[in-house]
PDB file of C-alpha atoms in Angstrom:
ATOM      1  CA  MET A 148     -45.474 123.148  44.127  1.00 50.00           C
ATOM      2  CA  THR A 149     -46.502 126.306  41.855  1.00 54.00           C
ATOM      3  CA  THR A 150     -44.768 128.454  40.061  1.00 50.00           C
ATOM      4  CA  SER A 151     -44.987 132.484  40.286  1.00 49.00           C
ATOM      5  CA  ASN A 152     -45.876 134.733  37.583  1.00 47.00           C
ATOM      6  CA  VAL A 153     -44.538 138.137  36.972  1.00 44.00           C
ATOM      7  CA  LEU A 154     -46.564 141.474  36.336  1.00 41.00           C
ATOM      8  CA  PRO A 155     -45.436 143.172  33.121  1.00 41.00           C
ATOM      9  CA  THR A 156     -47.005 146.415  33.956  1.00 41.00           C
ATOM     10  CA  GLU A 157     -46.485 149.472  34.534  1.00 40.00           C
ATOM     11  CA  HIS A 158     -47.004 149.530  37.691  1.00 40.00           C
ATOM     12  CA  SER A 159     -43.509 147.332  38.140  1.00 36.00           C
ATOM     13  CA  ALA A 160     -41.657 150.837  37.867  1.00 41.00           C
ATOM     14  CA  HIS A 161     -44.272 152.841  40.527  1.00 76.00           C
ATOM     15  CA  THR A 162     -44.383 152.771  43.682  1.00 85.00           C
ATOM     16  CA  MET A 163     -45.745 149.429  44.163  1.00 91.00           C
ATOM     17  CA  GLY A 164     -42.816 147.642  42.551  1.00 89.00           C
ATOM     18  CA  THR A 165     -42.964 144.379  40.641  1.00 90.00           C
ATOM     19  CA  LEU A 166     -46.385 142.852  41.058  1.00 92.00           C
ATOM     20  CA  THR A 167     -46.522 139.141  41.026  1.00 92.00           C
ATOM     21  CA  VAL A 168     -49.390 136.438  41.381  1.00 95.00           C
ATOM     22  CA  ILE A 169     -49.270 133.042  42.163  1.00 95.00           C
ATOM     23  CA  SER A 170     -52.131 130.141  42.435  1.00 96.00           C
ATOM     24  CA  TRP A 171     -52.781 127.659  45.051  1.00 96.00           C
ATOM     25  CA  THR A 172     -55.556 125.206  46.866  1.00 96.00           C
ATOM     26  CA  LEU A 173     -56.367 124.825  50.662  1.00 93.00           C
ATOM     27  CA  GLY A 174     -57.882 121.152  50.455  1.00 91.00           C
ATOM     28  CA  PRO A 175     -60.361 119.272  49.693  1.00 89.00           C
ATOM     29  CA  THR A 176     -61.793 117.958  53.235  1.00 90.00           C
ATOM     30  CA  ASP A 177     -64.342 115.710  53.593  1.00 89.00           C
ATOM     31  CA  ASP A 178     -66.582 118.782  53.905  1.00 90.00           C
ATOM     32  CA  MET A 179     -65.499 121.532  51.899  1.00 88.00           C
ATOM     33  CA  PRO A 180     -64.484 120.937  48.039  1.00 91.00           C
ATOM     34  CA  ALA A 181     -60.655 122.180  47.403  1.00 94.00           C
ATOM     35  CA  THR A 182     -60.848 126.473  47.810  1.00 97.00           C
ATOM     36  CA  PRO A 183     -58.547 127.866  44.569  1.00 98.00           C
ATOM     37  CA  PHE A 184     -56.753 131.219  45.698  1.00 98.00           C
ATOM     38  CA  LEU A 185     -54.586 133.969  44.454  1.00 98.00           C
ATOM     39  CA  MET A 186     -52.171 135.369  45.752  1.00 97.00           C
ATOM     40  CA  VAL A 187     -51.091 138.805  44.463  1.00 96.00           C
ATOM     41  CA  TYR A 188     -48.108 140.089  46.215  1.00 95.00           C
ATOM     42  CA  SER A 189     -45.236 143.074  45.670  1.00 94.00           C
ATOM     43  CA  LEU A 190     -41.705 142.481  45.630  1.00 92.00           C
ATOM     44  CA  GLY A 191     -40.838 145.211  47.655  1.00 91.00           C
ATOM     45  CA  ASP A 192     -38.397 147.046  45.113  1.00 91.00           C
ATOM     46  CA  GLY A 193     -40.767 149.926  44.427  1.00 89.00           C
ATOM     47  CA  GLU A 194     -38.459 153.172  43.052  1.00 90.00           C
ATOM     48  CA  HIS A 195     -39.503 154.833  46.577  1.00 90.00           C
ATOM     49  CA  GLY A 196     -38.255 152.079  48.791  1.00 90.00           C
ATOM     50  CA  ARG A 197     -41.033 149.074  50.276  1.00 91.00           C
ATOM     51  CA  GLU A 198     -42.235 151.535  52.992  1.00 93.00           C
ATOM     52  CA  ALA A 199     -44.532 153.276  50.372  1.00 92.00           C
ATOM     53  CA  GLY A 200     -44.605 150.944  48.474  1.00 92.00           C
ATOM     54  CA  GLU A 201     -46.621 149.151  51.045  1.00 94.00           C
ATOM     55  CA  ALA A 202     -48.871 152.651  51.886  1.00 93.00           C
ATOM     56  CA  GLU A 203     -50.445 152.650  48.010  1.00 93.00           C
ATOM     57  CA  LEU A 204     -50.881 149.430  47.946  1.00 94.00           C
ATOM     58  CA  ARG A 205     -52.894 149.833  51.457  1.00 94.00           C
ATOM     59  CA  ALA A 206     -54.776 152.978  49.600  1.00 92.00           C
ATOM     60  CA  THR A 207     -55.213 151.359  46.860  1.00 93.00           C
ATOM     61  CA  LEU A 208     -56.934 148.086  48.636  1.00 95.00           C
ATOM     62  CA  GLU A 209     -58.455 150.424  50.996  1.00 94.00           C
ATOM     63  CA  GLY A 210     -59.790 152.821  48.346  1.00 92.00           C
ATOM     64  CA  MET A 211     -61.589 149.501  46.424  1.00 93.00           C
ATOM     65  CA  GLY A 212     -63.209 148.953  49.719  1.00 94.00           C
ATOM     66  CA  VAL A 213     -61.017 146.211  50.678  1.00 96.00           C
ATOM     67  CA  PRO A 214     -60.461 145.975  54.130  1.00 97.00           C
ATOM     68  CA  ILE A 215     -57.061 145.522  55.451  1.00 97.00           C
ATOM     69  CA  GLY A 216     -57.242 142.493  57.873  1.00 94.00           C
ATOM     70  CA  GLY A 217     -60.525 142.062  57.502  1.00 84.00           C
ATOM     71  CA  ILE A 218     -63.881 139.943  55.787  1.00 93.00           C
ATOM     72  CA  VAL A 219     -63.506 138.852  52.540  1.00 96.00           C
ATOM     73  CA  VAL A 220     -65.184 140.975  50.619  1.00 97.00           C
ATOM     74  CA  ASP A 221     -67.661 139.833  47.689  1.00 97.00           C
ATOM     75  CA  ALA A 222     -66.989 140.861  44.691  1.00 97.00           C
ATOM     76  CA  GLY A 223     -69.997 139.249  43.521  1.00 95.00           C
ATOM     77  CA  GLN A 224     -71.943 141.621  45.221  1.00 95.00           C
ATOM     78  CA  GLU A 225     -69.535 145.146  45.601  1.00 92.00           C
ATOM     79  CA  ARG A 226     -69.254 145.303  41.980  1.00 84.00           C
ATOM     80  CA  GLY A 227     -67.583 148.829  42.539  1.00 89.00           C
ATOM     81  CA  ILE A 228     -64.478 147.016  43.543  1.00 93.00           C
ATOM     82  CA  GLY A 229     -63.953 146.300  40.037  1.00 94.00           C
ATOM     83  CA  ALA A 230     -62.688 142.315  40.342  1.00 97.00           C
ATOM     84  CA  HIS A 231     -63.202 140.602  37.497  1.00 97.00           C
ATOM     85  CA  LEU A 232     -61.421 136.841  36.648  1.00 98.00           C
ATOM     86  CA  LEU A 233     -61.266 134.521  33.867  1.00 98.00           C
ATOM     87  CA  VAL A 234     -60.210 131.328  33.930  1.00 98.00           C
ATOM     88  CA  GLU A 235     -60.305 128.961  31.142  1.00 97.00           C
ATOM     89  CA  ALA A 236     -57.322 126.664  29.558  1.00 96.00           C
ATOM     90  CA  GLU A 237     -55.573 126.185  32.724  1.00 97.00           C
ATOM     91  CA  ARG A 238     -55.016 130.439  32.927  1.00 97.00           C
ATOM     92  CA  ALA A 239     -56.741 132.590  35.393  1.00 98.00           C
ATOM     93  CA  VAL A 240     -56.709 136.576  33.997  1.00 97.00           C
ATOM     94  CA  LEU A 241     -57.711 138.683  37.405  1.00 98.00           C
ATOM     95  CA  THR A 242     -58.268 142.268  36.325  1.00 96.00           C
ATOM     96  CA  LEU A 243     -58.261 144.772  39.604  1.00 95.00           C
ATOM     97  CA  PRO A 244     -58.513 148.182  39.434  1.00 93.00           C
ATOM     98  CA  PHE A 245     -54.490 148.292  39.572  1.00 93.00           C
ATOM     99  CA  MET A 246     -53.465 145.629  37.262  1.00 93.00           C
ATOM    100  CA  ASN A 247     -53.991 142.895  34.768  1.00 94.00           C
ATOM    101  CA  ALA A 248     -52.323 139.194  34.687  1.00 94.00           C
ATOM    102  CA  GLN A 249     -52.617 136.317  33.465  1.00 95.00           C
ATOM    103  CA  CYS A 250     -51.285 133.321  36.153  1.00 93.00           C
ATOM    104  CA  PRO A 251     -51.110 130.011  34.761  1.00 94.00           C
ATOM    105  CA  VAL A 252     -53.304 127.159  36.862  1.00 97.00           C
ATOM    106  CA  SER A 253     -52.943 123.423  37.170  1.00 96.00           C
ATOM    107  CA  ALA A 254     -56.428 120.923  36.211  1.00 97.00           C
ATOM    108  CA  ASP A 255     -56.624 120.797  40.106  1.00 96.00           C
ATOM    109  CA  TRP A 256     -56.730 125.138  40.254  1.00 97.00           C
ATOM    110  CA  GLN A 257     -59.029 125.117  37.678  1.00 97.00           C
ATOM    111  CA  ALA A 258     -61.966 122.416  38.591  1.00 96.00           C
ATOM    112  CA  ALA A 259     -61.842 123.733  42.064  1.00 97.00           C
ATOM    113  CA  ALA A 260     -62.884 127.234  40.579  1.00 98.00           C
ATOM    114  CA  TYR A 261     -65.175 125.900  38.675  1.00 97.00           C
ATOM    115  CA  GLU A 262     -66.695 123.909  41.149  1.00 96.00           C
ATOM    116  CA  THR A 263     -66.856 126.559  43.800  1.00 96.00           C
ATOM    117  CA  GLY A 264     -67.483 129.245  41.288  1.00 97.00           C
ATOM    118  CA  HIS A 265     -65.496 132.308  42.787  1.00 98.00           C
ATOM    119  CA  VAL A 266     -61.717 132.198  44.239  1.00 98.00           C
ATOM    120  CA  ILE A 267     -60.255 133.852  47.154  1.00 98.00           C
ATOM    121  CA  VAL A 268     -57.644 136.753  45.830  1.00 98.00           C
ATOM    122  CA  LYS A 269     -55.106 137.762  49.103  1.00 98.00           C
ATOM    123  CA  VAL A 270     -53.545 140.590  48.421  1.00 97.00           C
ATOM    124  CA  PRO A 271     -50.519 141.362  51.198  1.00 98.00           C
ATOM    125  CA  VAL A 272     -49.645 144.676  51.749  1.00 96.00           C
ATOM    126  CA  VAL A 273     -46.356 143.248  53.074  1.00 95.00           C
ATOM    127  CA  PRO A 274     -43.780 142.564  49.974  1.00 95.00           C
ATOM    128  CA  TRP A 275     -42.576 139.062  49.413  1.00 94.00           C
ATOM    129  CA  ALA A 276     -38.877 140.602  48.843  1.00 83.00           C
ATOM    130  CA  ASP A 277     -36.758 137.117  48.879  1.00 83.00           C
ATOM    131  CA  ALA A 278     -39.642 135.938  46.327  1.00 85.00           C
ATOM    132  CA  GLU A 279     -38.096 135.406  42.864  1.00 82.00           C
ATOM    133  CA  PRO A 280     -40.353 135.883  40.246  1.00 80.00           C
ATOM    134  CA  GLY A 281     -41.179 133.023  37.604  1.00 81.00           C
ATOM    135  CA  ALA A 282     -39.453 130.760  40.113  1.00 85.00           C
ATOM    136  CA  PRO A 283     -40.958 127.482  41.417  1.00 87.00           C
ATOM    137  CA  VAL A 284     -42.081 127.784  44.609  1.00 90.00           C
ATOM    138  CA  ASP A 285     -42.235 124.601  46.990  1.00 90.00           C
ATOM    139  CA  GLU A 286     -45.572 124.658  49.224  1.00 91.00           C
ATOM    140  CA  GLU A 287     -43.252 125.063  52.514  1.00 94.00           C
ATOM    141  CA  ARG A 288     -41.869 127.774  51.448  1.00 94.00           C
ATOM    142  CA  LEU A 289     -45.545 129.664  49.927  1.00 94.00           C
ATOM    143  CA  LYS A 290     -47.615 128.099  53.336  1.00 95.00           C
ATOM    144  CA  ALA A 291     -44.574 130.002  55.560  1.00 95.00           C
ATOM    145  CA  PHE A 292     -45.242 133.403  54.041  1.00 96.00           C
ATOM    146  CA  ILE A 293     -49.339 133.049  53.632  1.00 95.00           C
ATOM    147  CA  SER A 294     -49.375 131.847  57.280  1.00 94.00           C
ATOM    148  CA  ALA A 295     -46.759 134.961  58.659  1.00 95.00           C
ATOM    149  CA  ASP A 296     -48.231 136.587  61.150  1.00 95.00           C
ATOM    150  CA  GLU A 297     -46.939 140.141  59.638  1.00 96.00           C
ATOM    151  CA  VAL A 298     -48.646 138.651  56.315  1.00 96.00           C
ATOM    152  CA  VAL A 299     -52.030 137.627  57.826  1.00 95.00           C
ATOM    153  CA  ARG A 300     -52.452 141.061  59.748  1.00 96.00           C
ATOM    154  CA  ASN A 301     -51.978 143.255  56.641  1.00 97.00           C
ATOM    155  CA  SER A 302     -53.556 141.508  54.008  1.00 98.00           C
ATOM    156  CA  GLY A 303     -57.309 142.224  51.983  1.00 98.00           C
ATOM    157  CA  HIS A 304     -59.063 139.395  50.681  1.00 98.00           C
ATOM    158  CA  VAL A 305     -61.705 139.170  47.905  1.00 98.00           C
ATOM    159  CA  ALA A 306     -63.531 136.991  46.716  1.00 98.00           C
ATOM    160  CA  VAL A 307     -63.939 136.912  42.754  1.00 98.00           C
ATOM    161  CA  PRO A 308     -66.600 134.840  40.964  1.00 98.00           C
ATOM    162  CA  VAL A 309     -65.066 132.754  38.125  1.00 98.00           C
ATOM    163  CA  SER A 310     -66.145 133.918  34.877  1.00 97.00           C
ATOM    164  CA  ARG A 311     -65.867 131.718  31.797  1.00 95.00           C
ATOM    165  CA  ILE A 312     -65.578 131.765  27.939  1.00 90.00           C
ATOM    166  CA  GLN A 313     -69.364 131.663  26.428  1.00 73.00           C
ATOM    167  CA  GLY A 314     -68.718 129.119  23.563  1.00 52.00           C
TER     168      GLY A 314
END
């Protein structure tokens, strides 16, 4: 089980609606280590309605160079994307051109992020309107949302290198 984290930013009142971040891992398998993910999603509660929020989020991602429904873009290679991630003390601090957020993560998630050296950030333009910010999300509910055909076809993906505090 994982807990979503509401972004207390100015975007909550704008067209994108309330943006929330949730973390999870996939794996590990015999052949691959666990893959850490963050998902930034909207609740679809923007001031101009769901469709306007979807359009703004889509335009923002495409403006960053992140295709919708396409390949995973490597922010380590494509620096113009403007995606940055600090992982420390079981917290992920994600910076994108349109938001900044801190998200609590598990020790296993943090270890996977350090081992792989990157995190896959998934940004569906389709809102998760029935999600409850700050509430625990069970694995089946998360899987149902992220694997829904509409969400798969309408998401941008960025591999963001993991930074750590030097000490």
